[in-house]
Short mmCIF file of C-alpha atoms in Angstrom, two decimals:
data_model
loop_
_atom_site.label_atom_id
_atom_site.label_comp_id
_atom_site.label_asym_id
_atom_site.label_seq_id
_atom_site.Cartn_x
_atom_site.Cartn_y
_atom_site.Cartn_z
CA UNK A 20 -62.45 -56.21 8.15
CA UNK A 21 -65.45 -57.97 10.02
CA UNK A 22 -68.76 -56.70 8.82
CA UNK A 23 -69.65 -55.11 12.36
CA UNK A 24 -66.01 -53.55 12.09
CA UNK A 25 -67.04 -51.76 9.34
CA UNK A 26 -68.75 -47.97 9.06
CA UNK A 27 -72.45 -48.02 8.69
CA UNK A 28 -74.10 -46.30 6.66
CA UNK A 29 -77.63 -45.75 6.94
CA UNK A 30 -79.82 -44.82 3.96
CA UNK A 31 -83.57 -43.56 4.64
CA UNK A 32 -85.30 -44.57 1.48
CA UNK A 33 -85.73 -47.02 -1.03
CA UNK A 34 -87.15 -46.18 -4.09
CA UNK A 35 -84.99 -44.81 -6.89
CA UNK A 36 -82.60 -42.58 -4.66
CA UNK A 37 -81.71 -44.81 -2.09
CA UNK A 38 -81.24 -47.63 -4.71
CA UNK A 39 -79.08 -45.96 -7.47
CA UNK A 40 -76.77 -44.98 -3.80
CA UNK A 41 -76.45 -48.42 -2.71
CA UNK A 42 -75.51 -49.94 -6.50
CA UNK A 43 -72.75 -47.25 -7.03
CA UNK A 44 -71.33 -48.38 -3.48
CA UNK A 45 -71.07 -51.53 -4.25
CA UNK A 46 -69.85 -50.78 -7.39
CA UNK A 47 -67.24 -48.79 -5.81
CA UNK A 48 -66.14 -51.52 -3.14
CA UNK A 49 -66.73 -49.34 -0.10
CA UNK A 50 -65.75 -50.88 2.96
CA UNK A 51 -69.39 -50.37 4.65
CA UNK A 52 -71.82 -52.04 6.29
CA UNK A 53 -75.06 -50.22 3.54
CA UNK A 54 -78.83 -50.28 5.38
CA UNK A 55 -81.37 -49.29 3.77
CA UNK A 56 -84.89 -48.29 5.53
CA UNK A 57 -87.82 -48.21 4.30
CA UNK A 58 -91.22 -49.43 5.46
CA UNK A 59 -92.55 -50.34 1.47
CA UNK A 60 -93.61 -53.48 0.67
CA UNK A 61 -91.60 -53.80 -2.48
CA UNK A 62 -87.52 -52.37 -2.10
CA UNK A 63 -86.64 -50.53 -4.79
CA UNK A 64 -89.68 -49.22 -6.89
CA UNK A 65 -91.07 -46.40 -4.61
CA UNK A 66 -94.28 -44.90 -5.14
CA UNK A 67 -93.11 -43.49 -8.80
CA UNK A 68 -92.32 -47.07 -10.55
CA UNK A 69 -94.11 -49.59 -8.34
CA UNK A 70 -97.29 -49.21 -11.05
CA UNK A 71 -98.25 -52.67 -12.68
CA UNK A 72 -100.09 -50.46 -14.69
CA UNK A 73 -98.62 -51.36 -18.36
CA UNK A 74 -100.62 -48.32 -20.12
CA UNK A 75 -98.03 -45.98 -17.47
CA UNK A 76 -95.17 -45.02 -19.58
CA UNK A 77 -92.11 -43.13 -18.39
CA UNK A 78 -91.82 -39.55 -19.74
CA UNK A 79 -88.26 -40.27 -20.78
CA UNK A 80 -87.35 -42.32 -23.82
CA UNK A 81 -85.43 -45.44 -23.17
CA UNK A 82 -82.35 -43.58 -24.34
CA UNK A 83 -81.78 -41.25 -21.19
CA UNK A 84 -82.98 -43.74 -18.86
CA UNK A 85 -79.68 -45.53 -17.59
CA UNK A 86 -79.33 -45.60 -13.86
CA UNK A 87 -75.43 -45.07 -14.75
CA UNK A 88 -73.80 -42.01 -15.09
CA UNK A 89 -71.15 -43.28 -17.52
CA UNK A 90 -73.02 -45.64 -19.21
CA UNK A 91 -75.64 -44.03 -21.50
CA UNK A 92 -77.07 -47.27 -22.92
CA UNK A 93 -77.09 -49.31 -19.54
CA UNK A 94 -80.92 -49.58 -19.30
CA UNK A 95 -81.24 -49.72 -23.20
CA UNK A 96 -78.99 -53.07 -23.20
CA UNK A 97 -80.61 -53.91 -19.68
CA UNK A 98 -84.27 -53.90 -21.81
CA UNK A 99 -83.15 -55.53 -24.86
CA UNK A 100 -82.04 -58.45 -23.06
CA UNK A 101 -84.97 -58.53 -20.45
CA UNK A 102 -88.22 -57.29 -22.19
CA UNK A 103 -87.75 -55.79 -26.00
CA UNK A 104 -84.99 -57.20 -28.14
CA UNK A 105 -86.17 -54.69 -30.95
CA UNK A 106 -86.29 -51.74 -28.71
CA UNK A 107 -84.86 -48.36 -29.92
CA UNK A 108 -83.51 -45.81 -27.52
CA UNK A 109 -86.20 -42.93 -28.79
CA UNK A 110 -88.91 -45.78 -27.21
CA UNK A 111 -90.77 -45.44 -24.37
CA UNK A 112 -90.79 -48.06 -21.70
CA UNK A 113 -93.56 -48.86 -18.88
CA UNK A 114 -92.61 -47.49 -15.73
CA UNK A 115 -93.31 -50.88 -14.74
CA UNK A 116 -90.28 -52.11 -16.43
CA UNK A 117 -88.20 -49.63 -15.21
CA UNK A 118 -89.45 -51.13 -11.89
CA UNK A 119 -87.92 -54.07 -12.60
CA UNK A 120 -85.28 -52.32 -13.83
CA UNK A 121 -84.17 -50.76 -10.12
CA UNK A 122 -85.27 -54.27 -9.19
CA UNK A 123 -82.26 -55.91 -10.72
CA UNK A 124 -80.00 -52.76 -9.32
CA UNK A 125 -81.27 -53.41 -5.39
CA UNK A 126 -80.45 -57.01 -6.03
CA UNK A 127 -76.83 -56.18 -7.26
CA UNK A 128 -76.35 -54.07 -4.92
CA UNK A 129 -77.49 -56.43 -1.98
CA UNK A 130 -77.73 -53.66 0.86
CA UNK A 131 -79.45 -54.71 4.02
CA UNK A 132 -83.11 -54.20 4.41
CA UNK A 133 -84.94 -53.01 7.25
CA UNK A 134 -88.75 -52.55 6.28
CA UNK A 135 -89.19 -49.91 8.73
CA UNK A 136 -89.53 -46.27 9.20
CA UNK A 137 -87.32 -43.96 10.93
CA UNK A 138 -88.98 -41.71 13.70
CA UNK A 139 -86.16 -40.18 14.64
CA UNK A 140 -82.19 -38.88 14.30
CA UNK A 141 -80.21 -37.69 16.83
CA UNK A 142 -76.59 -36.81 17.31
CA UNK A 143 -74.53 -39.13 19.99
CA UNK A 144 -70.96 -39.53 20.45
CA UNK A 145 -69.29 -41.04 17.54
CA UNK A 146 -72.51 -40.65 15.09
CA UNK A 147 -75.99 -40.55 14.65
CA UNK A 148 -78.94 -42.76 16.37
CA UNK A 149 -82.07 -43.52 14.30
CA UNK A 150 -84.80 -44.79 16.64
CA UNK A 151 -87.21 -46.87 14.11
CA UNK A 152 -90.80 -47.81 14.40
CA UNK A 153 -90.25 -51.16 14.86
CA UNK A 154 -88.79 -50.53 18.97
CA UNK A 155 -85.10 -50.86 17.61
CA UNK A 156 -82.18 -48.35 17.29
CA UNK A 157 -79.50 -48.37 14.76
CA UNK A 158 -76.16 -46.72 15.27
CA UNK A 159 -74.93 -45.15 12.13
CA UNK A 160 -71.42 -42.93 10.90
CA UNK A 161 -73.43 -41.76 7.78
CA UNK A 162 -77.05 -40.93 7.15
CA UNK A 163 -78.15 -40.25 3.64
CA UNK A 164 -81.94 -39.15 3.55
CA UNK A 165 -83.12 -40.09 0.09
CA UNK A 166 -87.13 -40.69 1.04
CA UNK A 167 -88.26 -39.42 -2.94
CA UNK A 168 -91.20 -37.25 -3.10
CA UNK A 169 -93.60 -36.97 -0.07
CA UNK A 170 -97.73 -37.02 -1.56
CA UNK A 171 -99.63 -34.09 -2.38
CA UNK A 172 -100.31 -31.06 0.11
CA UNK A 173 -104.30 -30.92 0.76
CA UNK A 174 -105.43 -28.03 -1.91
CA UNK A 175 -108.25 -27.57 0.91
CA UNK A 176 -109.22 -28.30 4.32
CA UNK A 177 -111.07 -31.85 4.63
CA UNK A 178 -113.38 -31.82 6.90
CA UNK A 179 -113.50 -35.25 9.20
CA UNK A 180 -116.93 -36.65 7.75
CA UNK A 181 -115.94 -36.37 4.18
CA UNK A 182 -112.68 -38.00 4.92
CA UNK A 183 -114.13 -41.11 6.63
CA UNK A 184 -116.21 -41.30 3.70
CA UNK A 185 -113.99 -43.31 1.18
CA UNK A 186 -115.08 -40.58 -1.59
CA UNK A 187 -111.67 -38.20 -0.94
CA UNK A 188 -108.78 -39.82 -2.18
CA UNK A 189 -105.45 -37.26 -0.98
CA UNK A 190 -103.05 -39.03 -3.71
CA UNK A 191 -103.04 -40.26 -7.00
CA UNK A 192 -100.21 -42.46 -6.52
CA UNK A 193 -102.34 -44.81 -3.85
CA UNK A 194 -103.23 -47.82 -5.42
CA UNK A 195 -105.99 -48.83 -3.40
CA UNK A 196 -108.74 -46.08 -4.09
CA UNK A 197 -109.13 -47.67 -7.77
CA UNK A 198 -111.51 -50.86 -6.88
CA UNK A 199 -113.80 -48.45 -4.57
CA UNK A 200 -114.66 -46.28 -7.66
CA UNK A 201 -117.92 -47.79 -9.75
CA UNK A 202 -117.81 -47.66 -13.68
CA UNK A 203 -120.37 -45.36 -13.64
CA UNK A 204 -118.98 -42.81 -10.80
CA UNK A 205 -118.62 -39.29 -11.54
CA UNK A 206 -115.07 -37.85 -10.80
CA UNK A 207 -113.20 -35.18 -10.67
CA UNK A 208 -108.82 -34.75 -10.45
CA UNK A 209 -107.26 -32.30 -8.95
CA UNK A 210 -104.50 -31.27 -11.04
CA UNK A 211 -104.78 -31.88 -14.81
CA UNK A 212 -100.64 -32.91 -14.96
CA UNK A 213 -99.34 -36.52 -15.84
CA UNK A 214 -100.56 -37.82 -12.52
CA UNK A 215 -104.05 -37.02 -13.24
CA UNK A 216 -103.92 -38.46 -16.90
CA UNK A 217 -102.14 -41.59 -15.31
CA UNK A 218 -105.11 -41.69 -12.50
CA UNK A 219 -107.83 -41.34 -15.91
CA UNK A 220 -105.49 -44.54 -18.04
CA UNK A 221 -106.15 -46.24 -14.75
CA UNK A 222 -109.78 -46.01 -14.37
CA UNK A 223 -110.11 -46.76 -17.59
CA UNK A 224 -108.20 -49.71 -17.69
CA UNK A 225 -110.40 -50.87 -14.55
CA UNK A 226 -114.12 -50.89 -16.95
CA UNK A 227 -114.63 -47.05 -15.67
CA UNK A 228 -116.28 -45.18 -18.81
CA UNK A 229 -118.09 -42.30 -16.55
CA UNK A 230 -116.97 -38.78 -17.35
CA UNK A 231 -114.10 -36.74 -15.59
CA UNK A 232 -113.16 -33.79 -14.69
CA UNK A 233 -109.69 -32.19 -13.88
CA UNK A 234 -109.43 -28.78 -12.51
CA UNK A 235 -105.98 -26.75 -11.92
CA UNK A 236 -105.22 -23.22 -11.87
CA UNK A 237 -104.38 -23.17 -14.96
CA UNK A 238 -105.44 -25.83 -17.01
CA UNK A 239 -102.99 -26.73 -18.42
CA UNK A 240 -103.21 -30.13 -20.52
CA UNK A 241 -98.69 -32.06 -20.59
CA UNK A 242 -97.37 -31.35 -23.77
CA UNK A 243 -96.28 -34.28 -26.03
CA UNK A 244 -92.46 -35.70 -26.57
CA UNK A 245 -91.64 -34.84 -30.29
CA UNK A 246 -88.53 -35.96 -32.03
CA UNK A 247 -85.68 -33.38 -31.86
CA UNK A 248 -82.18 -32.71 -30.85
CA UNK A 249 -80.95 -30.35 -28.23
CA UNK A 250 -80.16 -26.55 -29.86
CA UNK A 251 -76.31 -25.96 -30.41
CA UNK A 252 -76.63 -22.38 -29.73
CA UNK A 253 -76.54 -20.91 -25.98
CA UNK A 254 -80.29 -20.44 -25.49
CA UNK A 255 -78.90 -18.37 -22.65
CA UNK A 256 -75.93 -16.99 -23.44
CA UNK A 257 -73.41 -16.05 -20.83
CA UNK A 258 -73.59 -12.17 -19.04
CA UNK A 259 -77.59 -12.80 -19.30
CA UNK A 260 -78.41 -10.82 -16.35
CA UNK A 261 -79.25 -13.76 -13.69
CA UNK A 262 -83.12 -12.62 -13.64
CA UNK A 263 -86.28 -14.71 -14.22
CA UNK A 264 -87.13 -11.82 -16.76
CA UNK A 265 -84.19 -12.09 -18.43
CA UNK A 266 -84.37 -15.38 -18.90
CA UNK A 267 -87.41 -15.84 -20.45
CA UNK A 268 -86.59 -12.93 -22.74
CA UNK A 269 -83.40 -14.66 -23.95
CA UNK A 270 -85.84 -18.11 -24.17
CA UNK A 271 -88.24 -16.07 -26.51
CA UNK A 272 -85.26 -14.17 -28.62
CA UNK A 273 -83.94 -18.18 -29.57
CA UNK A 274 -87.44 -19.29 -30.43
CA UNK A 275 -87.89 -16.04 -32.60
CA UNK A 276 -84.43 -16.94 -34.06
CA UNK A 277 -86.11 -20.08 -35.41
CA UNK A 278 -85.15 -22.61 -32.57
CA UNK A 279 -88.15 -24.90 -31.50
CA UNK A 280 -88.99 -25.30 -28.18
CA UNK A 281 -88.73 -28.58 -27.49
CA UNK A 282 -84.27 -28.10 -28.87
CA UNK A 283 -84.59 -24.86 -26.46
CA UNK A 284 -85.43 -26.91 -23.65
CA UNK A 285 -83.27 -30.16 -24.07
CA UNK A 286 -80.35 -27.61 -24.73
CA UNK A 287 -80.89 -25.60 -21.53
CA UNK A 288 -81.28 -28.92 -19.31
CA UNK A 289 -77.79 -29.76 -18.34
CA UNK A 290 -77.43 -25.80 -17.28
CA UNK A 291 -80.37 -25.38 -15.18
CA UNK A 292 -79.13 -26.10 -11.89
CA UNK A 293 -76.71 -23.35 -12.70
CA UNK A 294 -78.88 -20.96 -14.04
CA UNK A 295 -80.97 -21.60 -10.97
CA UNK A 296 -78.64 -21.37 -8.01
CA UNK A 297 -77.27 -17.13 -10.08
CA UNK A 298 -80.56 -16.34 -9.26
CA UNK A 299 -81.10 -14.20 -5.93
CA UNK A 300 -83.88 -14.91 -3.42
CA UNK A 301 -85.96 -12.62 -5.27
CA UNK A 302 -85.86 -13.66 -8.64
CA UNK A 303 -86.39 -17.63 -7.42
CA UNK A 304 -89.63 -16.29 -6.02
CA UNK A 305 -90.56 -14.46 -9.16
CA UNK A 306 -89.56 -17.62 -11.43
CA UNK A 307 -91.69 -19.93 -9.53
CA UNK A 308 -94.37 -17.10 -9.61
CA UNK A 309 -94.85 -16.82 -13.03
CA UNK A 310 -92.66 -19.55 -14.65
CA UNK A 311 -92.17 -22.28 -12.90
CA UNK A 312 -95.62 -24.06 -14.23
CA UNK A 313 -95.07 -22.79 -17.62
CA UNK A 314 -91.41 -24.85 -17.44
CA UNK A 315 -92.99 -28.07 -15.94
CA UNK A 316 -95.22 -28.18 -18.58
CA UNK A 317 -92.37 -27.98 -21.52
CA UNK A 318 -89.86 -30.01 -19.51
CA UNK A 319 -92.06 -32.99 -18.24
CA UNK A 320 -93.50 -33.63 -21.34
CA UNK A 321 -95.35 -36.94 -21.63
CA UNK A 322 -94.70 -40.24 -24.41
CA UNK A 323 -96.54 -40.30 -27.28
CA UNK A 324 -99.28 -43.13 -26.59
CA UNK A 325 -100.12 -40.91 -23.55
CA UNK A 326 -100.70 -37.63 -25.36
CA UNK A 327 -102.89 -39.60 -27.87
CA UNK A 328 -104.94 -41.20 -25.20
CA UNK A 329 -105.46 -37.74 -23.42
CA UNK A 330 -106.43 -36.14 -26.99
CA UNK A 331 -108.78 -39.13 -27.72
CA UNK A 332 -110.64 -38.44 -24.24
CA UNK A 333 -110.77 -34.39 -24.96
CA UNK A 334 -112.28 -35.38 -28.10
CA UNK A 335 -114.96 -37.72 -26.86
CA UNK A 336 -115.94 -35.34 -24.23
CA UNK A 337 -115.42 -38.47 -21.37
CA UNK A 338 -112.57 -36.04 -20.04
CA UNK A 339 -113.00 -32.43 -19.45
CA UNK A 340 -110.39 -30.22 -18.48
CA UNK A 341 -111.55 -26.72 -16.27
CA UNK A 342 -109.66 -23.56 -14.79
CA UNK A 343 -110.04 -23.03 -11.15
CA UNK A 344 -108.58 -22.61 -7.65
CA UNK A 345 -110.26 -25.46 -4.78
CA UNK A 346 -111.15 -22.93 -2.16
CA UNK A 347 -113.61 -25.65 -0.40
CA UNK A 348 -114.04 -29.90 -0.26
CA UNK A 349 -117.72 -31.14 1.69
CA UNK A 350 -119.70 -33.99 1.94
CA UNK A 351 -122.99 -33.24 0.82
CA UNK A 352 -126.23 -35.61 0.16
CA UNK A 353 -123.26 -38.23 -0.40
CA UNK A 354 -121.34 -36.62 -2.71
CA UNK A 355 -118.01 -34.57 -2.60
CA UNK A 356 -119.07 -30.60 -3.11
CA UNK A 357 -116.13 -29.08 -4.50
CA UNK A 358 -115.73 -25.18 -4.91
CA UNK A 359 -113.32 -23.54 -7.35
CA UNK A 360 -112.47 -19.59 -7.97
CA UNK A 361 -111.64 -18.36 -11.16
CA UNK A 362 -110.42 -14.46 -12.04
CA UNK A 363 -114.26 -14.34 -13.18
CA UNK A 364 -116.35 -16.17 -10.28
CA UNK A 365 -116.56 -19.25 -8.24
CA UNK A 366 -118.14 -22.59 -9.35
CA UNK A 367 -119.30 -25.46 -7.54
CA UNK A 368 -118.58 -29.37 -8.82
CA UNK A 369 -120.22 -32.27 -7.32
CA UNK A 370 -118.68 -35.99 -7.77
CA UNK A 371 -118.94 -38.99 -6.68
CA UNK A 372 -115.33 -39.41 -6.28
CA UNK A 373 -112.12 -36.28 -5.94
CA UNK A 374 -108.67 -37.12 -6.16
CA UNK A 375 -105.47 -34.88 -5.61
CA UNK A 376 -103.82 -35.67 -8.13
CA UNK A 377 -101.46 -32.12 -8.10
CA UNK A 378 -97.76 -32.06 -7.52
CA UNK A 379 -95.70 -33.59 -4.56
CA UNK A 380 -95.22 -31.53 -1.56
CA UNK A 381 -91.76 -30.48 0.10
CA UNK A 382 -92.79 -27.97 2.77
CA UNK A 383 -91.90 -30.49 5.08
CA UNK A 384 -92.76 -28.19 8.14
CA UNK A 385 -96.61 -28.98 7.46
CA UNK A 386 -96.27 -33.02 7.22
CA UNK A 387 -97.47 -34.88 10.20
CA UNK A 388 -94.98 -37.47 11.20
CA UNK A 389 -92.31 -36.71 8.89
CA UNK A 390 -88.79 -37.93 9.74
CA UNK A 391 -87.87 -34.74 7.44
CA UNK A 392 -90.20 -32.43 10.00
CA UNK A 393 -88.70 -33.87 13.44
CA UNK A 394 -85.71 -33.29 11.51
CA UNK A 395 -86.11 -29.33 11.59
CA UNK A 396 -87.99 -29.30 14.54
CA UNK A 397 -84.48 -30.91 16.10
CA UNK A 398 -82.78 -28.12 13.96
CA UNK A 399 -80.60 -31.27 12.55
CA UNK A 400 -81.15 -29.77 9.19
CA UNK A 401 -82.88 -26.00 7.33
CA UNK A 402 -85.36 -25.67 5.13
CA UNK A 403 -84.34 -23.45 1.86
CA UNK A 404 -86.81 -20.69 1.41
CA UNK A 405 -88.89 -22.20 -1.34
CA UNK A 406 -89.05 -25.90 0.86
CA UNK A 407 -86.69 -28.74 0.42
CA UNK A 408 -83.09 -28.85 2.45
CA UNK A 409 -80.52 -26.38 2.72
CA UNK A 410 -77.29 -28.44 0.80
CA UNK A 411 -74.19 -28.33 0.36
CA UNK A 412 -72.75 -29.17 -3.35
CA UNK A 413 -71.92 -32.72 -2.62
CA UNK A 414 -75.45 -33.13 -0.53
CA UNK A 415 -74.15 -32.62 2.69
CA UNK A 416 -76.65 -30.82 4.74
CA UNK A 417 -76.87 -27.70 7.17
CA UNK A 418 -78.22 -28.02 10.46
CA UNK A 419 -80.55 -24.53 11.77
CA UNK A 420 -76.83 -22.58 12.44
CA UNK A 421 -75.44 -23.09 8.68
CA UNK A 422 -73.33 -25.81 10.17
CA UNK A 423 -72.10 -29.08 8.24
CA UNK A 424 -70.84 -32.40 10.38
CA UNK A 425 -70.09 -34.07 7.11
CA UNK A 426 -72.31 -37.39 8.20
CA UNK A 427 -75.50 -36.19 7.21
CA UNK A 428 -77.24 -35.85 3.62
CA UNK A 429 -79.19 -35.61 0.78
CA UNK A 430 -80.22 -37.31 -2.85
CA UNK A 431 -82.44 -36.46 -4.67
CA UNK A 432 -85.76 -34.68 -4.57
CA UNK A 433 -84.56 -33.59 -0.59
CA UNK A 434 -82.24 -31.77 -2.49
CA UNK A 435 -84.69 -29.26 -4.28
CA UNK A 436 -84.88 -25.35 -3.36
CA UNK A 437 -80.69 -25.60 -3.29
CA UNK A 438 -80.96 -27.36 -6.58
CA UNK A 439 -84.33 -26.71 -9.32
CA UNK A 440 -83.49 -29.78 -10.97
CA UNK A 441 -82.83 -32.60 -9.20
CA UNK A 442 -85.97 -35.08 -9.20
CA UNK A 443 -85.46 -36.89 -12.43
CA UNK A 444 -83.13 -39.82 -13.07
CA UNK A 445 -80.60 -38.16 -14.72
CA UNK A 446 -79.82 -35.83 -12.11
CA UNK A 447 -80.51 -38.80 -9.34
CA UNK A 448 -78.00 -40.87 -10.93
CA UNK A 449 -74.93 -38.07 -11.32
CA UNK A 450 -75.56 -37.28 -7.49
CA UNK A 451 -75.50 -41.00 -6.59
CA UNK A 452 -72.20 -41.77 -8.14
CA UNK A 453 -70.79 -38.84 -6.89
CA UNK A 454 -71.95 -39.24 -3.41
CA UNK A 455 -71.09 -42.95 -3.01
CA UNK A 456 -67.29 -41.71 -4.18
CA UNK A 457 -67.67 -38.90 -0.91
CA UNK A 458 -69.12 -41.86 1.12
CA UNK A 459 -66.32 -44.00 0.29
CA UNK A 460 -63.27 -41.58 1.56
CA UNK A 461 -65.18 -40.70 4.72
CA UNK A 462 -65.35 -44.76 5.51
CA UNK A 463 -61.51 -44.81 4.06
CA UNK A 464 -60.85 -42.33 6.89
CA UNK A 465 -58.48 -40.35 4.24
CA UNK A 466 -60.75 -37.17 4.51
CA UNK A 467 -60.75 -34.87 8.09
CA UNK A 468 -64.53 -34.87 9.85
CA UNK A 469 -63.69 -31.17 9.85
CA UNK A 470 -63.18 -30.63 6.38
CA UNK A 471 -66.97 -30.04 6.14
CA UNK A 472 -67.36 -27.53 8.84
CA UNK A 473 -68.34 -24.82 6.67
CA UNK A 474 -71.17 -21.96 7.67
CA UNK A 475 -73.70 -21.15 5.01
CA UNK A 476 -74.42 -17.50 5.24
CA UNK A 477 -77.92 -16.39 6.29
#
């Protein structure tokens, strides 16, 4: 079969998602013509592994890093024979090496590169259109969206002047706020989660030795990795009522029993998604109400040189971390004015410097030129009730009538709301391989276009 013969199939995003996809089809010998868009000026790494940084480790030991669902040790071997003959799979790697890591994947895979964005997706006769920014139009039979994480939501309204003035910095993941920032700047983070630690290794690493700040709700400091196995008892055993209550009271009862937290959580992370999706709409709101931080902070705990660098600056008093709510961001006398609420009172914190540093945002309704907004707007697609995109199992997704065409999807983090854990590479890699094996019998022809029609209820 020629190569224009040939289904295309049209992947938006390449970072982690879109890369992992395009390896396992080529791994599986589909007979398409694979594109992957992206306007980045490095394929592959994304925004969450394109740090040079080398004091930015991953928050997963080498171990449980493979890109390959059944192959455990792939990145492990792929490490020892690139960068660390001596390393052990309980070691941490830069996520700069696991850069290089998807690097070598993208290459292997050898999809087709467009560095573009998409502006738009519309239905014609005999698939989908995607106008791009660069004037041209691409005619694809599949579209996987698999754009990662979108930045931060603003915590405040920014008023014009202060955002002209180079002092208000809306992600910690941009890489070009770092040289505007003077050694002896004051600053403060928004968000006191690996991001913001990663932001402080960063400044450091640049000659900064000012104090910091970093102010969340809570503030909460990541909890450190620890050696342990997963627990072999059911943390939650089955008939638990499917509440966020019940839960946590089962989660307490195995921790009483003499279970340590870390085994409690490694144990319950292949059943989340499970646990998740038995919950109503209800008891998802009350879980991310009251639990939901309290489980990020457990789950996404951070390697051990980066706990000890985050103690060390606690310690020395060059990092201080506050509780508060940003109610209010101003330019005033040249300086950022920043106003926090506590249960107590409101405070006010002046810097030279503020950077959101808190979690990504998925309520894609509120991003301004969003493929993922003109998307709903088009009613191609349905936004779950907690943000992210209605799914099906195998990542097919719903259009604004609960309607599946089969030719449209999702990987990874798009998928949250209809999955809770899907933004981490273990999850990422499962979906890929399974996806690519969908991908590959809709291209084979050997499955009907209307064995997807299905209609999600509500």
């Amino acid at each position: 079969m020629s190569l224009s013969d040939r289904p295309l199939i049209a992947i938006i995003g390449g970072g982690a998602s879109g890369t992992l996809l395009a390896w396992n089809l080529r791994r599986l010998h589909v007979a398409a013509r694979v594109v992957i868009i992206d306007p980045a000026e490095r394929p592959a790494v994304g925004l969450a592994y394109s740090t040079l940084s080398p004091c930015h480790f991953l928050n997963v030991p080498a171990g449980g890093m493979s890109a390959v669902a059944d192959d455990p040790e792939h990145f492990l071997r792929w490490v020892q024979a690139h960068h660390d003959p001596e390393a052990m799979p309980g070691q941490f790697m830069p996520r700069a090496v696991f850069g290089q890591y998807l690097t070598m994947l993208w290459a292997e895979a050898c999809p087709e590169w467009r560095q573009t964005a998409v502006l738009s997706c519309n239905r014609v006769a005999g698939g989908l259109e995607l106008r791009l920014e660069d004037g041209s139009d691409l005619r694809a039979d599949q579209v996987v969206l698999a754009t990662g994480n979108f930045g931060p939501a603003p915590v405040a309204s920014v008023t014009t002047e202060l955002a002209l003035s180079g002092r208000y910095h809306p992600s910690g993941w941009e890489n070009g706020f770092y040289e505007r920032i003077a050694p002896d700047a004051s600053v403060v983070l928004i968000g006191t989660g690996l991001t913001s630690l990663y932001v402080l290794m960063r400044l450091r690493e640049n000659g900064h030795r000012g104090r910091v700040v970093a102010l969340s709700r809570h503030g909460w400091c990541p909890e450190r990795h620890a050696p342990s196995a997963p627990a072999e008892t059911d943390i939650i055993p089955a008939g638990t009522s499917a509440t966020a209550r019940a839960y946590f009271r089962a989660f307490r009862r195995s921790l009483a029993a003499g279970v340590g937290w870390h085994s409690a959580v490694d144990a319950l992370r292949p059943r989340i998604n499970s646990l998740w999706q038995a919950l109503d709409l209800v008891e998802k709101k009350r879980f991310r109400r009251h639990l939901q931080r309290r489980w990020d902070i457990v789950r996404h705990r951070v390697a051990p040189d980066v706990a000890d660098f985050m103690i060390g600056e606690l310690a020395n008093g060059t990092l201080e971390c506050r509780r508060g709510q940003v109610t209010r961001l101003d330019l005033h006398e040249g300086q950022v004015s920043l106003e926090a609420r506590t249960k107590t009172g409101s405070f006010t914190l002046s810097a030279d410097h503020v950077v959101n540093c808190t979690g990504p945002s998925r309520a894609y309704r509120q991003m301004q030129n969003t493929l993922p907004r003109r998307l709903l707007e088009d009613g191609m697609v349905r936004e779950t009730a907690l943000g992210g995109l209605r799914c099906l199992e195998d990542g097919s997704l719903t259009d604004a009538a609960g309607h599946c065409s089969g030719d449209l999807f999702a990987i990874g983090p798009m998928r949250w709301g209809t999955l809770f854990e899907t933004t981490a590479i273990p999850e990422i890699r499962q979906q890929a391989a399974d996806l690519a094996a969908v991908l590959k019998d809709r291209c084979a022809g050997s499955v009907r276009e209307a064995a997807c029609e299905t209609v999600l209820p509500g």
